[in-house]
Short mmCIF file of C-alpha atoms and ligand atoms in Angstrom, two decimals:
data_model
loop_
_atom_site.label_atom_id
_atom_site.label_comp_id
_atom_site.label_asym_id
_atom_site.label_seq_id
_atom_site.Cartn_x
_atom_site.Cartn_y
_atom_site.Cartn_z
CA UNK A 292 78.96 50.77 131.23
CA UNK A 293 79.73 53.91 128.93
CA UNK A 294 77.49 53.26 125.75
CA UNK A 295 79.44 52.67 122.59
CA UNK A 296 78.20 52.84 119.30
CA UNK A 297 79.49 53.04 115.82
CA UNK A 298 78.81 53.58 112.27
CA UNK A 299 80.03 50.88 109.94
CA UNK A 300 79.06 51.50 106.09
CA UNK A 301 80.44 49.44 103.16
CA UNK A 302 82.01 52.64 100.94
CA UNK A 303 80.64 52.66 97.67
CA UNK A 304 80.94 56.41 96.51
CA UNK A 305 77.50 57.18 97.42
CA UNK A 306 76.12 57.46 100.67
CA UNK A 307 72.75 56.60 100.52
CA UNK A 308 70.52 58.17 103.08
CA UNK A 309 69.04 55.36 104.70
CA UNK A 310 72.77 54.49 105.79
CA UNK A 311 73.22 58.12 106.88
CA UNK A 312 69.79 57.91 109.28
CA UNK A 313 71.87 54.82 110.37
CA UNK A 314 74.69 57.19 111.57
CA UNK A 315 72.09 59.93 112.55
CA UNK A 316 70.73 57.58 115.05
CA UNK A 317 74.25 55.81 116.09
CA UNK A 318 75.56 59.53 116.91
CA UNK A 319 72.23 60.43 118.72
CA UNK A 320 71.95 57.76 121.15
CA UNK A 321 75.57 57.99 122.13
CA UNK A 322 75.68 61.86 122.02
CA UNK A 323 72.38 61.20 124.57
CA UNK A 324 73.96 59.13 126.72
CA UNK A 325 77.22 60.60 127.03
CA UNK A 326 78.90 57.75 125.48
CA UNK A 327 80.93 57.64 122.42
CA UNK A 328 80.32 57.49 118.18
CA UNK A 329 83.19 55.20 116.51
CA UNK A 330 83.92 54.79 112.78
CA UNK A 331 84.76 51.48 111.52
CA UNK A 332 84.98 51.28 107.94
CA UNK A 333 84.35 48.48 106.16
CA UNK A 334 86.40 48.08 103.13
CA UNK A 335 86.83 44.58 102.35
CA UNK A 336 85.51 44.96 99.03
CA UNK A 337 89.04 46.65 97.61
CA UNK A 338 87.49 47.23 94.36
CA UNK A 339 84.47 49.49 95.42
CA UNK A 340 86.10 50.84 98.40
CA UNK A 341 88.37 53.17 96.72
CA UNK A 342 90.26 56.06 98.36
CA UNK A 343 87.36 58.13 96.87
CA UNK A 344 84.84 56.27 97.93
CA UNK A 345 85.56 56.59 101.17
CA UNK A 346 86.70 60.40 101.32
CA UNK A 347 83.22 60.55 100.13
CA UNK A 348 81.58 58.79 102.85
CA UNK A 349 83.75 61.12 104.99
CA UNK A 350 82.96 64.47 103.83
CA UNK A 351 79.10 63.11 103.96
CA UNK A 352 79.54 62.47 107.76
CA UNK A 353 81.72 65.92 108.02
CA UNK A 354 78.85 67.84 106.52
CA UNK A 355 76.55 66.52 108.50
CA UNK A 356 78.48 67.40 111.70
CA UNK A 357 78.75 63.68 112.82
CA UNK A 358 81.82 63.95 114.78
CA UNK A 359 83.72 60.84 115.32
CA UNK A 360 85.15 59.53 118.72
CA UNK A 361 88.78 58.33 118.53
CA UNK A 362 90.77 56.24 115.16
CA UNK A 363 88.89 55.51 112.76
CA UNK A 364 89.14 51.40 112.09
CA UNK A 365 89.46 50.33 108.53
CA UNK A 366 88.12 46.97 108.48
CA UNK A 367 90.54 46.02 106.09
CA UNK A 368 93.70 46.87 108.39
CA UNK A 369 92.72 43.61 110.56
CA UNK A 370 92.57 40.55 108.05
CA UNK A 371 95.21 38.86 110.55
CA UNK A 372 93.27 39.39 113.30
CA UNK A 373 90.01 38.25 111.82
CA UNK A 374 91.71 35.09 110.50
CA UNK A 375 93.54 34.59 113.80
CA UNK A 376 90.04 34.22 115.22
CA UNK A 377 89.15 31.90 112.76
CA UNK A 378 91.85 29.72 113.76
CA UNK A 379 90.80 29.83 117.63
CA UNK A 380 87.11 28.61 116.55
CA UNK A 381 88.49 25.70 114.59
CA UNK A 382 90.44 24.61 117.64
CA UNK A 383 87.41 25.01 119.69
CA UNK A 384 85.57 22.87 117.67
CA UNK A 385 83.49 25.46 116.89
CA UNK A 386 84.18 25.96 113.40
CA UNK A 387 85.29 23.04 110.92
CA UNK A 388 87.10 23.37 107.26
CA UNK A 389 85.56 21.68 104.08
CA UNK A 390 85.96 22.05 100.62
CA UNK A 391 82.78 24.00 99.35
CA UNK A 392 81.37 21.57 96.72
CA UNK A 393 84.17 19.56 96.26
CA UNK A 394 85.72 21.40 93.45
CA UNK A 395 89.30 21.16 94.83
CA UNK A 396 89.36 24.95 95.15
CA UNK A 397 90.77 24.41 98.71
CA UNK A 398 88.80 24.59 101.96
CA UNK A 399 86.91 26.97 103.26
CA UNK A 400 86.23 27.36 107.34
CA UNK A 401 82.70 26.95 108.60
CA UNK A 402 81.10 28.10 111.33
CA UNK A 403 79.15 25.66 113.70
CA UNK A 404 75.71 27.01 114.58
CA UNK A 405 75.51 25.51 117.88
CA UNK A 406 72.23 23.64 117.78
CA UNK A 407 70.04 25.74 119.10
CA UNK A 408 67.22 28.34 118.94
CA UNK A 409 68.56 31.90 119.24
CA UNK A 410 66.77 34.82 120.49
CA UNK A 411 67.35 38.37 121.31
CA UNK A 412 66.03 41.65 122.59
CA UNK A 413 65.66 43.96 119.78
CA UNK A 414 65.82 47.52 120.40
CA UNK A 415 63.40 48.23 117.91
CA UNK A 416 61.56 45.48 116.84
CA UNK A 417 61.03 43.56 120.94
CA UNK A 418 62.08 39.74 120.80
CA UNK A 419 62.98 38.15 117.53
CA UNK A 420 63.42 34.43 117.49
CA UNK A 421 64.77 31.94 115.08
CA UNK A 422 64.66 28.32 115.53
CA UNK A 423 67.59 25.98 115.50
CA UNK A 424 66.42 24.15 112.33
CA UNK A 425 66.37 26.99 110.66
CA UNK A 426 70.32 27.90 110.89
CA UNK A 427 72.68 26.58 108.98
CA UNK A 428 76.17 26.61 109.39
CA UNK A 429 78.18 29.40 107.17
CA UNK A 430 81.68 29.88 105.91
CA UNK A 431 83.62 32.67 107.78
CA UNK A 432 86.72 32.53 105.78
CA UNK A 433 86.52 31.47 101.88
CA UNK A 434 88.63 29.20 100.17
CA UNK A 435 90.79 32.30 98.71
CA UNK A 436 91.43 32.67 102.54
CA UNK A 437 90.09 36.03 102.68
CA UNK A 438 87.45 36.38 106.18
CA UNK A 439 83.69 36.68 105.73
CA UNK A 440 81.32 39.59 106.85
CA UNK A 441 79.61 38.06 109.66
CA UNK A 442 83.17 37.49 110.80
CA UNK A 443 84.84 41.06 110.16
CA UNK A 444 82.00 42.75 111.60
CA UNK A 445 81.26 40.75 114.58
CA UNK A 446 85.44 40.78 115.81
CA UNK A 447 85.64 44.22 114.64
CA UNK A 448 82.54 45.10 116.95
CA UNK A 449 83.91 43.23 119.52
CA UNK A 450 87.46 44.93 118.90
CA UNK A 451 86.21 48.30 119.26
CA UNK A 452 83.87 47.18 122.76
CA UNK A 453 80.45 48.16 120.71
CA UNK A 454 77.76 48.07 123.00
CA UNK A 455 74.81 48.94 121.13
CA UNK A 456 74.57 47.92 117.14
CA UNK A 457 72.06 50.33 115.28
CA UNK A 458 71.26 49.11 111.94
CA UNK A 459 69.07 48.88 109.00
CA UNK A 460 66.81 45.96 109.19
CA UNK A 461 68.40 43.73 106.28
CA UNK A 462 70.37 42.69 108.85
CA UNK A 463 67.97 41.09 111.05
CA UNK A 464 68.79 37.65 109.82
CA UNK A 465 72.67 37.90 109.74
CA UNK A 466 72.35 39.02 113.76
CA UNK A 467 71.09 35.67 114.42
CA UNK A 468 74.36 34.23 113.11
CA UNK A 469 76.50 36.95 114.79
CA UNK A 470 75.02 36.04 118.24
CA UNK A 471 76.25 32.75 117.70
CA UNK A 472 79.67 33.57 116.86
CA UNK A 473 79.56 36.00 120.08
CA UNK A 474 78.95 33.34 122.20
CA UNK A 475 81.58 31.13 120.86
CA UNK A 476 83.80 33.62 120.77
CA UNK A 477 83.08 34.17 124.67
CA UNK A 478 82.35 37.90 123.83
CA UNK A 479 79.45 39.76 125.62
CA UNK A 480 76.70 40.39 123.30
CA UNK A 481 75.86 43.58 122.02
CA UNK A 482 71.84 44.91 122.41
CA UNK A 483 71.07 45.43 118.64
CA UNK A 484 68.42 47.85 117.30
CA UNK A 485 67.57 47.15 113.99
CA UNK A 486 65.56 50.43 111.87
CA UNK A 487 62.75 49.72 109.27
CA UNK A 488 63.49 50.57 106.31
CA UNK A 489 63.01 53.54 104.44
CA UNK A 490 60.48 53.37 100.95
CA UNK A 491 59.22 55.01 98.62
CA UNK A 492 55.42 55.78 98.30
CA UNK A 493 54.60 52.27 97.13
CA UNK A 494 56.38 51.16 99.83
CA UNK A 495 58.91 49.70 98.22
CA UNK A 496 62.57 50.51 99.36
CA UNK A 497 63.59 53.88 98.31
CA UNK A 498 66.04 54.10 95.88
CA UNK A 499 67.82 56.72 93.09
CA UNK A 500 64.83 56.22 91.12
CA UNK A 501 62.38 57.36 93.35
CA UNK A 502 64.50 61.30 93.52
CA UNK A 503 67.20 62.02 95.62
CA UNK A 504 68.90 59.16 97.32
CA UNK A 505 72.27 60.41 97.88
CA UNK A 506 73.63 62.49 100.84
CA UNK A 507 75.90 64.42 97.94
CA UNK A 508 72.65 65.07 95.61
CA UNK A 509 71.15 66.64 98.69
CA UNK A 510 74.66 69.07 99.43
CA UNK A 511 74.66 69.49 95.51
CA UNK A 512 71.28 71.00 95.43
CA UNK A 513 71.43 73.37 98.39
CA UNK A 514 70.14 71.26 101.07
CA UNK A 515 71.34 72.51 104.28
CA UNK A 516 73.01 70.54 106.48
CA UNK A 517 70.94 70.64 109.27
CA UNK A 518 67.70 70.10 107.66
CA UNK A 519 68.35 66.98 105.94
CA UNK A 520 70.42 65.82 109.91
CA UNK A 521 66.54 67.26 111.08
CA UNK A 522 64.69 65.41 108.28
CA UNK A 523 66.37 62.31 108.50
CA UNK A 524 66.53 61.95 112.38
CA UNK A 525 62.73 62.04 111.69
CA UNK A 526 62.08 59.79 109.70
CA UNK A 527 61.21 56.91 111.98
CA UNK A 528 62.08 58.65 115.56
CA UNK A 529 59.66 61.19 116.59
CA UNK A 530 60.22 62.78 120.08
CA UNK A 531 56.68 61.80 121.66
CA UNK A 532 55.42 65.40 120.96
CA UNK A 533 54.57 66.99 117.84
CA UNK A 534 57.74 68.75 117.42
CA UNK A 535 59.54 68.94 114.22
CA UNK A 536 61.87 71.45 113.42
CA UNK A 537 64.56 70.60 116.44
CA UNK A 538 67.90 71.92 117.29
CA UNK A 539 70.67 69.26 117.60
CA UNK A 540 70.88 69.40 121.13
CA UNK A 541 66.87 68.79 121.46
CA UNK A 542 67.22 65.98 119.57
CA UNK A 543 69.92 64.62 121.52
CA UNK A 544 68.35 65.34 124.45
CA UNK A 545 65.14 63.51 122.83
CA UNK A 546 66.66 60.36 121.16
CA UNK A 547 65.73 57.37 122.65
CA UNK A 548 65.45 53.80 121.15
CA UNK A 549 62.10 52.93 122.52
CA UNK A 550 60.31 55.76 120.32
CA UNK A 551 62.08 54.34 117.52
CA UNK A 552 58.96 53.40 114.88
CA UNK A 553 59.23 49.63 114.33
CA UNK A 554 56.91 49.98 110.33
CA UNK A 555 58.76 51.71 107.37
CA UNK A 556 59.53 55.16 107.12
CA UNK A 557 58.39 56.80 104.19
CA UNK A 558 60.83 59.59 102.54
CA UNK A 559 58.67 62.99 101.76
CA UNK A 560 60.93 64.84 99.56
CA UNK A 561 58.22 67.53 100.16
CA UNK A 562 58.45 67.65 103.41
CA UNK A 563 62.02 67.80 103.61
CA UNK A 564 61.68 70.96 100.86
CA UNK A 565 59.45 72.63 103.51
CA UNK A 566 61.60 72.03 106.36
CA UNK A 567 64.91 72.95 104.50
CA UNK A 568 62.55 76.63 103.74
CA UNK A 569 62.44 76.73 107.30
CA UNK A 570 65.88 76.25 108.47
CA UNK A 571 67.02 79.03 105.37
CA UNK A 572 64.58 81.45 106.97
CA UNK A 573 66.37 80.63 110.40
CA UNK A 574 69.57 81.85 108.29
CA UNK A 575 71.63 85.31 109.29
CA UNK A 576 70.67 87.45 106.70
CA UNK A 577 74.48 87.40 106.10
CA UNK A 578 74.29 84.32 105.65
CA UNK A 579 71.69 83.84 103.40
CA UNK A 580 73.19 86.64 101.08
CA UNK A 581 76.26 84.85 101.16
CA UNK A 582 74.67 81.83 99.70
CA UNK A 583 72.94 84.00 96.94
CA UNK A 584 76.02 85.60 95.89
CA UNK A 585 77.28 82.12 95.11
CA UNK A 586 74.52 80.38 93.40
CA UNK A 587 74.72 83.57 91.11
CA UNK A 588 78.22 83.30 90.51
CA UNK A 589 77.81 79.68 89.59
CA UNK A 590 74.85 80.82 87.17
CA UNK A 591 77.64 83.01 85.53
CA UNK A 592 75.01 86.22 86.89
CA UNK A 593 77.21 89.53 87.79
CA UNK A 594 75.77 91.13 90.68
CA UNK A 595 75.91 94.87 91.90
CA UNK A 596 76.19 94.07 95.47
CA UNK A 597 73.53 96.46 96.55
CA UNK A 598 71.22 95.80 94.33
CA UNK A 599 71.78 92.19 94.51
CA UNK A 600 71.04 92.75 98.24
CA UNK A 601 67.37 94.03 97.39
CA UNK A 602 66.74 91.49 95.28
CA UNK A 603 67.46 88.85 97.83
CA UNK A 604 65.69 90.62 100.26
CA UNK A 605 62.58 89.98 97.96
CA UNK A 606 63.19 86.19 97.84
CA UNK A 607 64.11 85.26 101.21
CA UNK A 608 60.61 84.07 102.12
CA UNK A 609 60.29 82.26 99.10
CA UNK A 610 63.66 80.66 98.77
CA UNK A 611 63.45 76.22 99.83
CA UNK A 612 66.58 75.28 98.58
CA UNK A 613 69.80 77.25 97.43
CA UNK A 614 69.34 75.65 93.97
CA UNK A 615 66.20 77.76 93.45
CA UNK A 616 67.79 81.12 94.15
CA UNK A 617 69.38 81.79 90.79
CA UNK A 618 66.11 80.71 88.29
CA UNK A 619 64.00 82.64 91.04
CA UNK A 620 65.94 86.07 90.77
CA UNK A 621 67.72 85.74 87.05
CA UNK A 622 66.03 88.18 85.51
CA UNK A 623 66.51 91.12 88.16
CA UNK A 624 69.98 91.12 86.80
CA UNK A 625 69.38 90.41 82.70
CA UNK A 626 66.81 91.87 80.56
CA UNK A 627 67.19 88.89 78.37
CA UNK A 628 64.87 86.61 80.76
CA UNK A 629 63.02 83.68 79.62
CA UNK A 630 58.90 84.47 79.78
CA UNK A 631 57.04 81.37 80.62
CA UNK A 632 55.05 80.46 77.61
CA UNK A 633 51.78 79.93 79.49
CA UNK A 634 51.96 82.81 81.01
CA UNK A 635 52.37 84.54 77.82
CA UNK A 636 49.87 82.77 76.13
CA UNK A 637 47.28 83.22 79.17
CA UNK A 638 47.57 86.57 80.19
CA UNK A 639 49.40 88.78 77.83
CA UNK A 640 48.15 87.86 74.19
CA UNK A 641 44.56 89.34 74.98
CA UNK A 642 42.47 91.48 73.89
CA UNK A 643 43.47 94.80 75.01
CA UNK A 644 46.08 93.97 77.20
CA UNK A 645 48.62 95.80 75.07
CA UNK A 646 46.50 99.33 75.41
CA UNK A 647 46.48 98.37 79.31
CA UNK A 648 50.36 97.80 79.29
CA UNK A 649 50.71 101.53 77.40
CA UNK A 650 48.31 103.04 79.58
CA UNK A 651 50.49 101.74 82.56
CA UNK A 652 53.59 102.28 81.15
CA UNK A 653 52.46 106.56 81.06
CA UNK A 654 51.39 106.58 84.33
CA UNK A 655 54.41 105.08 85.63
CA UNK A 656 56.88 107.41 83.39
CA UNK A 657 54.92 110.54 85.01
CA UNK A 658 55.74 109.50 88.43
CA UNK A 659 57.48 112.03 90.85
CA UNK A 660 58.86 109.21 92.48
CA UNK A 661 59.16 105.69 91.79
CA UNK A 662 59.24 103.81 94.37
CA UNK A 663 56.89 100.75 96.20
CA UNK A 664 54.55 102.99 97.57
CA UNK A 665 53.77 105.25 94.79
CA UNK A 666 54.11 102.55 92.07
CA UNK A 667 51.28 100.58 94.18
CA UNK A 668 49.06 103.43 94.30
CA UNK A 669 49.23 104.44 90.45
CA UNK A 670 48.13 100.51 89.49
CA UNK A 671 45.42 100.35 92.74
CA UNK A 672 44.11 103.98 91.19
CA UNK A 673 44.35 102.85 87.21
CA UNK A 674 42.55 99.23 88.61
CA UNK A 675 39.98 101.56 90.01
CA UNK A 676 39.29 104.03 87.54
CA UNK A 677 39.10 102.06 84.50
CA UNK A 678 36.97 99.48 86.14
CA UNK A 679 39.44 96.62 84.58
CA UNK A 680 39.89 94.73 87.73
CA UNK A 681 43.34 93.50 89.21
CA UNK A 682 43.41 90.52 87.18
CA UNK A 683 43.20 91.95 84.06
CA UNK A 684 45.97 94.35 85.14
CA UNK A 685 48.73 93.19 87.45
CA UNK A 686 49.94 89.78 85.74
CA UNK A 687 50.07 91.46 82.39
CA UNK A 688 52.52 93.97 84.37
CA UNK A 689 53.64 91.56 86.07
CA UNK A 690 54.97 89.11 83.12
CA UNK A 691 56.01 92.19 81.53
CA UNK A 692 59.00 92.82 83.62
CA UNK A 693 59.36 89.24 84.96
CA UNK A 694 58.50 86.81 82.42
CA UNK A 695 56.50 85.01 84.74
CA UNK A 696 53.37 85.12 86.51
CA UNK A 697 54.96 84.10 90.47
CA UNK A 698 57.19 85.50 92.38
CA UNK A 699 57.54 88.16 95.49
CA UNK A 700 54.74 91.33 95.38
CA UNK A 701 54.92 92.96 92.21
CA UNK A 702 55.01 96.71 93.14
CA UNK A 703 58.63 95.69 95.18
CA UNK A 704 59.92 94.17 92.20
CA UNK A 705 59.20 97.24 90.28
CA UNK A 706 60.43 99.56 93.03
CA UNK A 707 63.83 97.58 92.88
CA UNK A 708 63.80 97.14 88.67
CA UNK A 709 63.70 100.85 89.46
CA UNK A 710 62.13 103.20 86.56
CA UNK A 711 64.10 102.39 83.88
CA UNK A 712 64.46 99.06 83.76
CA UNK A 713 60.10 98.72 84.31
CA UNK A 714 59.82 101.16 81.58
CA UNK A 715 61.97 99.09 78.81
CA UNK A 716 60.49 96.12 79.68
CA UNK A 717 56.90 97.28 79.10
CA UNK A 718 58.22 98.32 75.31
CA UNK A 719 60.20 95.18 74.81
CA UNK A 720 57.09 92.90 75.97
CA UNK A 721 54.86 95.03 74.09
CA UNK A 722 56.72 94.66 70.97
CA UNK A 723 57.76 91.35 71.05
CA UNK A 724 54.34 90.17 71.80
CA UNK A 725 51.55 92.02 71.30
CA UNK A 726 52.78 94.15 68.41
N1 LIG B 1046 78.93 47.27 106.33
C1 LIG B 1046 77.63 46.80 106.72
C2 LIG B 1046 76.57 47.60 106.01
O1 LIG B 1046 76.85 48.70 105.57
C3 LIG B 1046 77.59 46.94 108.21
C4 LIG B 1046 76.33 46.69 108.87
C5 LIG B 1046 76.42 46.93 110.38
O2 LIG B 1046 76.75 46.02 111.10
O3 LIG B 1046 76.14 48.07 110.76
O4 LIG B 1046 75.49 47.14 105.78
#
């Protein structure tokens, strides 16, 4: 039987990123097993499932490269269907109408739970059990005559011949119910696998208030693509080796259920910073210059394109996310930079430091050539000679022409300042400090 899985988020205009490991994992096992990935939107809730909110949730999955297999089903399209259904169970006897509290609001149906314990094979989480007493019967179509979730997404699942539900684990309790309407319904069942949740530190579920929660925040702030796909396809799958930066097609070749981890998966917005670093290092240089040129552009920063090149060619170690790259390299293209007050107050405002920045300043004026080489033997021979040490030397130089005290090698940064530019900003610093 060709596996069939799907994705079926609730639009809201966010897509949070537990529901995108969700998809990650839907695509995954059916990209492994040669099966298909199918969309089925569920918008039932008309008032947060807007047209935006769900071109949202489709550029999210578009970014992400989760390609979809076949029509997209819009949950809302089949309200006929869904109540046709309803109609069949009450006939059956498997389904009976009352009016909820007797407030003469008209009759709801209700689903008969059949009377007995239910079990089933988790993917995830082994055999899960529930015992009759513990099920109650449930509407599946309100009074207002508008169908119920369990019933949508159990027809709808059924409708588009799911064969394996991947899920978050809040709905552990509802697939009880659905394998009861299944059965009734004389459907097969599907094999559910139901993913732990993901938390914060304290273990609690992760949410907007713990950082970044949103698949747009991530796009937004330079995330690339296929670090947060990487990121998030870890978190709670690991490939039974101690791999961790994987191409797509090694983790499709990887996925499987069974190494699925069954105990929350903790979000490390660190660790996805480090392994977005490493997929921009795996950038074309092209590429990556590409994506500098437009973070500057946003900043409003003008860039002489072959300068601009040097500078990035300083960074592109350095650089995690895209969102750093302008505040990293600003002031390599305005002599109006921001110094960072501690800095300042550290390592500049000392005694003698402004003698040490005039004494540099003349040896690097008298220089045949500027350039990395000679700059970095002029300070190694000044360190040297006037027994100062490189630490009362190089960040003073270095905040001098910066503003702050990190940042690539210094004598590269002064080769690409170039002369001029090194020169001025000794006076200005001098002045405006240490005057
Ligand atoms: N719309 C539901 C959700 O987003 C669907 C759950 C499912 O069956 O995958 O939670």
């Amino acid at each position: 039987m060709k596996v069939r899985t799907r994705f079926a988020p609730s639009p809201t205009g966010n897509v949070h990123i537990g529901n995108m490991r969700a998809a990650i994992y839907n695509w995954l096992y059916a990209r492994h097993h040669g099966g298909e990935f199918l969309l089925r939107v569920e918008d039932t809730d008309r008032e947060r499932s807007t047209p935006e909110a769900i071109q949202t949730l489709l550029e999210a999955m578009k970014w992400l490269k989760l390609d979809v297999d076949g029509e997209h089903l819009y949950q809302s399209t089949r309200m006929e269907a869904h109540l046709a259904a309803a109609e069949m169970l009450l006939e059956k006897g498997h389904a009976y109408k009352e009016d909820k509290g007797g407030l003469g609001q008209g009759e709801c149906v209700i689903f008969k739970m059949p009377g007995k314990d239910i079990s089933f094979d988790d993917g995830i989480k082994g055999t899960l059990t529930k015992a009759a007493e513990n099920m109650q019967d449930f509407v599946i179509v309100r009074s207002n005559g508008t169908p119920v979730f369990h019933l949508a997404n159990v027809l709808d699942d059924i409708e588009q011949r799911v064969t394996h539900v991947i899920r978050g684990d809040d709905h552990v309790e509802n697939t009880f119910r659905h394998i009861a309407l299944y059965e009734a319904l004389g459907a097969p069942v599907p094999q559910f696998a139901h993913l732990p949740m993901i938390v914060n530190h304290q273990g609690k579920p992760y949410s907007k208030r713990d950082g970044d929660a949103f698949v747009g925040d991530f796009r937004d702030k330079g995330f690339l693509p296929e670090a947060l796909f990487n990121y998030l396809a870890l978190l709670g799958w690991s490939p039974g080796d101690d791999r961790e930066i994987m191409s797509v097609q090694e983790m499709i070749e990887a996925f499987d259920l069974d190494r699925c981890q069954s105990s929350p998966a903790q979000v490390d917005l660190k660790k996805l910073t480090w392994m977005n670093g490493e997929y921009m290092l795996k950038l074309p240089v092209e590429e990556f210059s590409a994506l500098c040129f437009a973070e500057l552009d946003k900043a409003g920063i003008n860039a002489e394109p072959e300068y601009a090149e040097k500078v990035f060619a300083l960074v592109r170690e350095r650089v995690k996310i895209v969102a750093d790259i302008a505040p990293m390299i600003a002031y390599f293209f305005s002599d109006d930079y921001d110094y960072d007050e501690k800095a300042v107050s550290k390592k500049l405002q000392k005694e003698g430091v402004a003698d040490i920045l005039k004494q540099v300043r003349a040896l690097l004026a008298e220089l045949p050539v500027f350039d990395e080489a000679s700059t970095s033997k002029a300070l190694h021979d000044f360190v040297e000679q006037s027994g100062l040490g490189f630490g009362a030397v190089m960040p003073p130089v270095r905040i001098a022409v910066s503003g702050t005290q990190s940042g690539p090698d210094l004598f590269p940064i002064l080769a690409v300042l170039g002369r001029e530019k090194v020169l001025a900003r000794i006076d200005r610093t001098v002045e405006r400090f240490l005057a």
